[in-house]
CSV table of C-alpha atoms in Angstrom, one decimal:
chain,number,residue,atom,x,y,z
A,23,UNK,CA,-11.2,-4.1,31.7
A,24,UNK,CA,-9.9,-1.6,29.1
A,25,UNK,CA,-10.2,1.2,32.3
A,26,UNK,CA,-8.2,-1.3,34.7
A,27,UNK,CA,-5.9,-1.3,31.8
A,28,UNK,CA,-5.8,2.5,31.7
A,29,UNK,CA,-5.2,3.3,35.3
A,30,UNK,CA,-2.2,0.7,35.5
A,31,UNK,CA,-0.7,1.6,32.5
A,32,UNK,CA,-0.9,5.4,33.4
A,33,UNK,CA,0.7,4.0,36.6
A,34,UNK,CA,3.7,2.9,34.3
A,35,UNK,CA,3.0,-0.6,33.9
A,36,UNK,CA,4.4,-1.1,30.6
A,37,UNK,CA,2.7,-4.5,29.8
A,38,UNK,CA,-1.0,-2.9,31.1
A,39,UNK,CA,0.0,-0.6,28.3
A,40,UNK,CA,1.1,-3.4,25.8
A,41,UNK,CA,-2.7,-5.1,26.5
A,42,UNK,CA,-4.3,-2.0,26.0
A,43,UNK,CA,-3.0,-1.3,22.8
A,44,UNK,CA,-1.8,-4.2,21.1
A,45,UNK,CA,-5.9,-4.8,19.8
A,46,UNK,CA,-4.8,-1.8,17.6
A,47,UNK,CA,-1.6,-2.5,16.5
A,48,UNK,CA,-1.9,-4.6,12.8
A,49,UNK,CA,-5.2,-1.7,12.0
A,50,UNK,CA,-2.6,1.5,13.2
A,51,UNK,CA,0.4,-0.3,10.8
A,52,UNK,CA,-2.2,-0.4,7.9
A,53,UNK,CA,-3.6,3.2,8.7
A,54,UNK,CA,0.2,4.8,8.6
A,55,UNK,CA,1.1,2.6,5.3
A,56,UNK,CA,-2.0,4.5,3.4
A,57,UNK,CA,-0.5,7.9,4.8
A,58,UNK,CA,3.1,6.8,4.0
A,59,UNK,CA,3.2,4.1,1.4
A,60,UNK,CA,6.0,2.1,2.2
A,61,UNK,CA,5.8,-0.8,4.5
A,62,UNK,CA,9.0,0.2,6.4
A,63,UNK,CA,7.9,3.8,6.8
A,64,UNK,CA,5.0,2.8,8.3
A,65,UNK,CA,6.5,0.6,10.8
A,66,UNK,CA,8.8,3.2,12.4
A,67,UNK,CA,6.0,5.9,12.5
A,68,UNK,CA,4.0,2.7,14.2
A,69,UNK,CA,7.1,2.7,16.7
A,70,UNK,CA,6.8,6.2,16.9
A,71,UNK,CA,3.3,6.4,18.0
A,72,UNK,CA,3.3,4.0,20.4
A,73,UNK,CA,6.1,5.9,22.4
A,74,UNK,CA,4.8,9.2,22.1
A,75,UNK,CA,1.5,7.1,23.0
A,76,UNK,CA,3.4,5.8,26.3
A,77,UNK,CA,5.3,8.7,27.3
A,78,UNK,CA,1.8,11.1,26.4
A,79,UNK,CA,-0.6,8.7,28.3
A,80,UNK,CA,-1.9,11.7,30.7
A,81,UNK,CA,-2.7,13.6,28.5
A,82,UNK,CA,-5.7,11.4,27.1
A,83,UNK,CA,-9.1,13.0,29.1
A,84,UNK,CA,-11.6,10.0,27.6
A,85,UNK,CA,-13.4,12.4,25.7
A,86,UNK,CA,-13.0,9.6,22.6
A,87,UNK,CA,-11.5,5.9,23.1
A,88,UNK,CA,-8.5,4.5,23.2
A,89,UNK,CA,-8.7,3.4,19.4
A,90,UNK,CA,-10.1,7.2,18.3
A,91,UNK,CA,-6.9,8.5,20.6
A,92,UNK,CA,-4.1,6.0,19.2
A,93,UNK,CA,-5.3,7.0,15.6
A,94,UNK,CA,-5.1,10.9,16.6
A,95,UNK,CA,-1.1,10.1,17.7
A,96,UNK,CA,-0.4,8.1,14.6
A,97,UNK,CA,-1.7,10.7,12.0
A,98,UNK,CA,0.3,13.4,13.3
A,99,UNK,CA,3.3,11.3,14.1
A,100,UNK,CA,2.5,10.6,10.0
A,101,UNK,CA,1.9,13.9,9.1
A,102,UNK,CA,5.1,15.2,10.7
A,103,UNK,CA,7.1,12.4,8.9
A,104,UNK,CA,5.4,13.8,5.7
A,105,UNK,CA,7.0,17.3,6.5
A,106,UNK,CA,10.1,16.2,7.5
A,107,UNK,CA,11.1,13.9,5.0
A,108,UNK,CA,13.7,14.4,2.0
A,109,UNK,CA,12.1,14.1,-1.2
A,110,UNK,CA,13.2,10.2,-2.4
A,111,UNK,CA,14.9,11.0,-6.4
A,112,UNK,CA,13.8,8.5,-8.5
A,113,UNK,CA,15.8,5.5,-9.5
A,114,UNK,CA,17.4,5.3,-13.4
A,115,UNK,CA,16.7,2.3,-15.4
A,116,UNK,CA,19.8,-0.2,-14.4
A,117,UNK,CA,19.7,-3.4,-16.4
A,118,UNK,CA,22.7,-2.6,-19.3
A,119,UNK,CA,21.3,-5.6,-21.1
A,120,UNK,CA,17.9,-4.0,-21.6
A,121,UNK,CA,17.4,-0.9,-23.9
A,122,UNK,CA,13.5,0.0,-22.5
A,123,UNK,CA,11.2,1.6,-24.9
A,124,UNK,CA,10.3,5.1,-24.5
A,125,UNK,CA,7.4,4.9,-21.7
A,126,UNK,CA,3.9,6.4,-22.7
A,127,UNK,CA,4.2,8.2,-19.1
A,128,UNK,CA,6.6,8.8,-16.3
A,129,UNK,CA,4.8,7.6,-12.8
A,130,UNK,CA,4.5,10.5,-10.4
A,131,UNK,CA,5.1,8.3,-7.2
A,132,UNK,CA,8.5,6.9,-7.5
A,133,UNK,CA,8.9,5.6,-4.0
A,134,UNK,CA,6.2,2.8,-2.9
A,135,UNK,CA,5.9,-0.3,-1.7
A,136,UNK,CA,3.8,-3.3,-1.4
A,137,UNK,CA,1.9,-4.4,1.8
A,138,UNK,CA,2.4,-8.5,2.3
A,139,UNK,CA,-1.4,-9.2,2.9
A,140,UNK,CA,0.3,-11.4,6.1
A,141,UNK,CA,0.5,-8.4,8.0
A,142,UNK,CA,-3.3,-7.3,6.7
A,143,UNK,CA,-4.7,-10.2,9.4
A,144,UNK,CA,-6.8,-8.9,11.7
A,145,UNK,CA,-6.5,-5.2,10.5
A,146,UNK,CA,-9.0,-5.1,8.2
A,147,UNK,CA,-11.8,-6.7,11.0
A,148,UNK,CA,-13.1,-3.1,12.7
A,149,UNK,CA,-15.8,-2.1,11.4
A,150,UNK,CA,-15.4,1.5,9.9
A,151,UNK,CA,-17.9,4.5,10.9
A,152,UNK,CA,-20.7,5.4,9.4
A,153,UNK,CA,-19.1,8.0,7.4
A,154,UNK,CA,-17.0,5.5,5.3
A,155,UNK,CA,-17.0,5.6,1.9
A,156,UNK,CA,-14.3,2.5,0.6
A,157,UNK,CA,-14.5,-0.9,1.5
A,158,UNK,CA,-11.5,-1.8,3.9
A,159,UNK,CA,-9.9,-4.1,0.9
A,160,UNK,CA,-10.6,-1.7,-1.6
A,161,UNK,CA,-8.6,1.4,0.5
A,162,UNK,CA,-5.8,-0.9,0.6
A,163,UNK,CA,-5.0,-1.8,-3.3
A,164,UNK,CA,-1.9,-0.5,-4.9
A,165,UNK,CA,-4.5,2.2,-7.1
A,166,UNK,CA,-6.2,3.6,-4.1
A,167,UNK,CA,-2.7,3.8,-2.2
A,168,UNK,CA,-0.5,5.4,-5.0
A,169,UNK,CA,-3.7,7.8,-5.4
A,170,UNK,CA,-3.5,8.8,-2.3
A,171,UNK,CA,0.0,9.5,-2.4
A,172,UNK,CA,-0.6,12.5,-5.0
A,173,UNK,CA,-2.5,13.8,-2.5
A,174,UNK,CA,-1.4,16.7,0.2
A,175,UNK,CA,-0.4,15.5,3.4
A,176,UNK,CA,-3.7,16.9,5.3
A,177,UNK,CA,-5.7,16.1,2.6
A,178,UNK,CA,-4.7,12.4,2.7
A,179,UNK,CA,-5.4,12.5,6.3
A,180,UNK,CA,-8.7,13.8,5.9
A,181,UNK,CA,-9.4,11.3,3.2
A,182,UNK,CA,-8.7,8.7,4.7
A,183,UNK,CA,-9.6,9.0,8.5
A,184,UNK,CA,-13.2,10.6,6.9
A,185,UNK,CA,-13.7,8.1,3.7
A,186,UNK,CA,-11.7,4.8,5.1
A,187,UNK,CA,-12.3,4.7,8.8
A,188,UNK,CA,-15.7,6.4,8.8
A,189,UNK,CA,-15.2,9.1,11.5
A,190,UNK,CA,-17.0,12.1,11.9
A,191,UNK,CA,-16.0,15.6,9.9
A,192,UNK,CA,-16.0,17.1,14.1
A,193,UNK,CA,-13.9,13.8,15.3
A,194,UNK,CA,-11.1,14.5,12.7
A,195,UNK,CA,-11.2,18.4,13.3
A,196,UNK,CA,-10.4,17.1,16.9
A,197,UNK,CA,-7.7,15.1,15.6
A,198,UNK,CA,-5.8,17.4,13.4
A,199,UNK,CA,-6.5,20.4,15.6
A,200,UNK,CA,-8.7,22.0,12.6
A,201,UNK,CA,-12.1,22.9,12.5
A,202,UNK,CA,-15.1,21.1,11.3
A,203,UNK,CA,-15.1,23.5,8.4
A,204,UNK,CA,-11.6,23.0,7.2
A,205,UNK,CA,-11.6,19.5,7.5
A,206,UNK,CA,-15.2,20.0,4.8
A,207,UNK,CA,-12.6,21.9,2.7
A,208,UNK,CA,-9.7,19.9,2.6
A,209,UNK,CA,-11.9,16.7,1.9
A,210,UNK,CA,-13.8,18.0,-0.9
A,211,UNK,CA,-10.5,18.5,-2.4
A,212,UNK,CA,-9.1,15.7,-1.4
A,213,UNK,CA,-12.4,13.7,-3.1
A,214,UNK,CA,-11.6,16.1,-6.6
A,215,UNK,CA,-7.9,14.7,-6.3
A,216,UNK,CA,-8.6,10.9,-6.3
A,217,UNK,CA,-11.5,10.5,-8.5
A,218,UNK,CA,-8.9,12.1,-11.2
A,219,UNK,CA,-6.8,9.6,-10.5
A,220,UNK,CA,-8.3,6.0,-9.4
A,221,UNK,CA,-9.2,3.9,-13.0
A,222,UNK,CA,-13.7,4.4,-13.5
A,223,UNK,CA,-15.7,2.3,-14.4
A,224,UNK,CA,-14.1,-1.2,-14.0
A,225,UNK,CA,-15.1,-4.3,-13.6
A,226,UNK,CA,-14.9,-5.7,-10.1
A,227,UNK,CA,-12.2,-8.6,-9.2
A,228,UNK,CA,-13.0,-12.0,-9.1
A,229,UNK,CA,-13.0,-13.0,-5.1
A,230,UNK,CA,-9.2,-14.0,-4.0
A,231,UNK,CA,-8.8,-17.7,-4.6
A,232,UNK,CA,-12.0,-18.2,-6.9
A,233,UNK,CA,-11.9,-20.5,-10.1
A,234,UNK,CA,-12.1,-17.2,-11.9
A,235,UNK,CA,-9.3,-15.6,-10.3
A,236,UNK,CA,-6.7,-19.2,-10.5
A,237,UNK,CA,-7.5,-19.2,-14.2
A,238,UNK,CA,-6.4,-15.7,-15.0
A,239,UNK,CA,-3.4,-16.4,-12.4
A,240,UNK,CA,-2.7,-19.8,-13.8
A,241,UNK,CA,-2.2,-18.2,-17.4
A,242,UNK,CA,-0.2,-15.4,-16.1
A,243,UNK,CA,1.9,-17.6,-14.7
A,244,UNK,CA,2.8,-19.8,-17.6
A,245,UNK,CA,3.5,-17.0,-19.8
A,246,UNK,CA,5.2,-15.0,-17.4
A,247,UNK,CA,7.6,-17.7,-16.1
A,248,UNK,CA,8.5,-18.5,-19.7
A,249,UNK,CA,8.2,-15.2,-21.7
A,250,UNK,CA,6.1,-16.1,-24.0
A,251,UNK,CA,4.9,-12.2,-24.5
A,252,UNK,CA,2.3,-13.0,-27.0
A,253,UNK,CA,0.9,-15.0,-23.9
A,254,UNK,CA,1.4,-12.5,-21.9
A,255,UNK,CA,-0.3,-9.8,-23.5
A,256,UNK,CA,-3.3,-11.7,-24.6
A,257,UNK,CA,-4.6,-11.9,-21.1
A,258,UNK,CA,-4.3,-8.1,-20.4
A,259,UNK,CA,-6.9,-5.2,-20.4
A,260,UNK,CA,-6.5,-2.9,-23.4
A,261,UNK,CA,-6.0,0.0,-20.8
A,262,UNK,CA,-3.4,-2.4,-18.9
A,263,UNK,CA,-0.7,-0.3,-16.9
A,264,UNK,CA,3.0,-1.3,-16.1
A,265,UNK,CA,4.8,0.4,-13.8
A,266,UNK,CA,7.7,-0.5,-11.8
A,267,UNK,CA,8.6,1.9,-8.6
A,268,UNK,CA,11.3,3.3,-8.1
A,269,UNK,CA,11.7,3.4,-11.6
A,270,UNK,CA,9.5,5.7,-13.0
A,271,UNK,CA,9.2,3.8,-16.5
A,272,UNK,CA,5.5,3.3,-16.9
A,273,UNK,CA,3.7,1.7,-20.5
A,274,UNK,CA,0.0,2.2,-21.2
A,275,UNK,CA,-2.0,0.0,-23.0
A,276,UNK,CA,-1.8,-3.2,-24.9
A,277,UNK,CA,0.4,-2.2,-27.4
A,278,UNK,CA,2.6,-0.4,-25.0
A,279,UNK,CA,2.9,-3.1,-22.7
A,280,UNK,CA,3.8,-5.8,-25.6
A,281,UNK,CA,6.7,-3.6,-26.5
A,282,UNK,CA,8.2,-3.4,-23.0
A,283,UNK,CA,7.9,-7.4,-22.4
A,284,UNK,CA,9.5,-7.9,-26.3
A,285,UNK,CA,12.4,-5.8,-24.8
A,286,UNK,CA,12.8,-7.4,-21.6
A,287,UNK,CA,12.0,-11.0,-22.7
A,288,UNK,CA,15.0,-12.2,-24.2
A,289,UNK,CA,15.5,-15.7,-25.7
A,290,UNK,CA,17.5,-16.9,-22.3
A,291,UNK,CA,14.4,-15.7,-20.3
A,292,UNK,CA,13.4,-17.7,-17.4
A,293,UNK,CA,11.2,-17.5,-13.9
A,294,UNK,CA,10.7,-19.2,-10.7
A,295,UNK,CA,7.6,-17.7,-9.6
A,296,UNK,CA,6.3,-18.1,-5.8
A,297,UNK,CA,2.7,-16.7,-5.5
A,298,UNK,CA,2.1,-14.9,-2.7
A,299,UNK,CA,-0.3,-11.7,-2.1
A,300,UNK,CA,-0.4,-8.3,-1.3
A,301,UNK,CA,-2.9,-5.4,-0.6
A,302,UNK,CA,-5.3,-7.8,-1.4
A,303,UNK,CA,-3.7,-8.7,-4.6
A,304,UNK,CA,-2.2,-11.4,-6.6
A,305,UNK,CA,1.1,-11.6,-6.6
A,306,UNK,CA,4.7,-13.2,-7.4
A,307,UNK,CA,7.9,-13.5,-6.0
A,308,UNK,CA,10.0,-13.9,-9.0
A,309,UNK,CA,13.9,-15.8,-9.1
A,310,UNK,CA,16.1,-15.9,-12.2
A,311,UNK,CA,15.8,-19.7,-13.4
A,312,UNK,CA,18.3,-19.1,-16.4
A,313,UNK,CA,21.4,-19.1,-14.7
A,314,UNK,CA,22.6,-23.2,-14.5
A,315,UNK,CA,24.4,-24.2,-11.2
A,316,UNK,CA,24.6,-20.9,-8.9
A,317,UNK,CA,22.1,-19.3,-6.7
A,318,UNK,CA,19.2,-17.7,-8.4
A,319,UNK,CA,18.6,-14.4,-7.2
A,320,UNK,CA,15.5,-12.7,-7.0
A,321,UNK,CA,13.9,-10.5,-9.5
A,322,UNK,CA,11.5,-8.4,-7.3
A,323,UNK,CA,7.5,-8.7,-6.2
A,324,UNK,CA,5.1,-8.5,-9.1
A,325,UNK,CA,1.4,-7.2,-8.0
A,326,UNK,CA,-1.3,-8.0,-10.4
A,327,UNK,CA,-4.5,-6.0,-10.5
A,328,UNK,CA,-7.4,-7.9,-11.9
A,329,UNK,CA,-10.7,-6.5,-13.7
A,330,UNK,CA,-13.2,-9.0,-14.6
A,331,UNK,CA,-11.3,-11.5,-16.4
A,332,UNK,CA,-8.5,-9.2,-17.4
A,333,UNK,CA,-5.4,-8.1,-15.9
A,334,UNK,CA,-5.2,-4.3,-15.6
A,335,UNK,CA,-2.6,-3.5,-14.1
A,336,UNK,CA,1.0,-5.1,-13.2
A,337,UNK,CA,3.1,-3.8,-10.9
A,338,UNK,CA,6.9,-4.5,-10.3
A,339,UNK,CA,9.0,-4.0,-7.1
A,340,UNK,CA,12.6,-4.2,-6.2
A,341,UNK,CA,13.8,-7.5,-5.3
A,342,UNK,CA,14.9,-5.9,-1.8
A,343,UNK,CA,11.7,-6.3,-0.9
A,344,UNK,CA,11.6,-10.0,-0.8
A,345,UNK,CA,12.4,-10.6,3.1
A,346,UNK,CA,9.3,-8.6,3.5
A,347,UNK,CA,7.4,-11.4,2.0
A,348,UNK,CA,9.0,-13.8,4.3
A,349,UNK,CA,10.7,-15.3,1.0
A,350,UNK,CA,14.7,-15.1,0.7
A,351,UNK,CA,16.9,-13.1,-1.8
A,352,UNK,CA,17.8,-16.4,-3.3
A,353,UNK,CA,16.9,-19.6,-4.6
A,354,UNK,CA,19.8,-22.4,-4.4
A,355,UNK,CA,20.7,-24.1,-7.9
């Protein structure tokens, strides 16, 4: 089928073509946002691929499959966004009403975004090589993707087509034009650069919709909606993280983080909070509920990552990002 596909596609049927690579699509999306990390980024370099895919169709000999070839297109196209992109500044603090405390740290990946785990269907179902190191979930949480993001371009690539997608160190010299040896080199230090930066030692999550994961969620959600900080803080690791890209603001540990919510929190503070998930997280779209009467606009997408019965991490995004999520800007009165 897949080589009836081939020769009418080559012919320039454009729906042969459609067939034979729309299998691929959701898994190629997922592979660019790891390179990328930003959902929109990732769908033009999809875009991208699958027209230089089309228009470059000849060139593919059958020396690897269809899937192996599409993921050869896609990292470059990646890797030349990579190059040719204009450094993204970070964005200033912009609520006048809140005078933040001085961070413990300023985050070193200003621009990312959260995947909605409603475009993760049916991408995370092939079954990586042999080589793989991550589970498909875990190469797709907000830690493992910012940590990537430190990383050099082709050492991301390496990383992740060698430790995510399992293929061979000779498969990805193929891809990347390299040889076997440099792709060795550039993975070691690829494996150096991420084990710097992903949290050791934790606990594992509780599965997504277990009793022990709607507890902690269920508590987070009282406190957070109504800003109770002590709350709040109570059900948060003592390592817990807050960040919140673009702004590169970020508050380490327990007493950190209690600080940052007492300045935020005021007495008029109020949330609507619509769960929804992404990169295999827990998460909440959050609407102003203290203004009476008007339109309550959103406040941005809040990721929490979980650690046995703890919440270690908490991540907010711009409200822009809403849509995204399905969910609008805006909540009517």
């Amino acid at each position: 089928m897949a080589t009836e596909l081939l020769t009418e596609a080559r012919a320039g049927d454009g729906e042969a073509f459609r067939r034979l690579t729309e299998p691929y699509r959701r898994e190629l999306q997922v592979h660019c946002y790891r390179m990328l990390g930003s959902v929109q980024d990732a769908e033009d370099a999809l875009q991208d691929t699958l027209l230089d895919a089309w228009r470059g169709l000849d060139g593919f000999e059958g020396r690897s499959s269809i899937r192996t070839w599409l993921y050869r297109v896609a990292t470059n196209r990646c890797l030349n966004a990579l190059r040719t992109a204009r450094r993204r500044p970070a964005r200033a603090w912009s609520n006048p009403d809140v005078d933040p405390p001085e961070p413990t740290r300023w985050g070193e990946v200003a621009w990312l975004e959260p995947y909605p785990d409603a475009l993760l269907e049916g991408a995370l179902a092939a079954v990586p090589g042999p080589e793989a190191r991550y589970e498909q979930t875990e190469a797709i949480s907000l830690a493992f993707t910012t940590a990537v993001q430190l990383l050099p371009a082709r050492q991301r690539a390496v990383l992740i087509l060698r430790d995510v997608l399992g293929y061979r160190a000779d498969e990805v010299a193929d891809m990347l034009d390299s040889t076997t040896e440099s792709v060795h080199s550039a993975l070691k230090r690829a494996r150096a650069g991420l084990e710097r930066r992903l949290p050791d030692g934790r606990e594992p999550a509780p599965g997504p919709d277990t009793a022990a994961e709607r507890a902690l969620v269920d508590g987070f959600v009282r406190a957070y909606a109504s800003g109770d900080v002590d709350a709040l803080v109570a059900l948060f690791a003592e390592d817990v993280r807050i960040s919140m890209p673009p702004v590169p603001h970020e508050y380490e540990g327990r007493e950190a983080a209690a600080g940052f919510f007492a300045a935020v929190m005021g007495d008029d503070w109020s949330l609507t909070l619509v769960p929804v998930r992404a990169n295999g997280q827990p998460a909440f779209a959050g609407y102003d509920g203290s203004a009476s009467g008007g339109p309550r606009p959103g406040t941005g997408i809040t990721v929490l990552t979980i650690a046995g019965d703890r919440i270690s991490a908490l991540v907010k995004f711009d409200g822009a990002l809403l849509p995204r999520f399905g969910l609008p800007e805006s909540l009517p009165g």
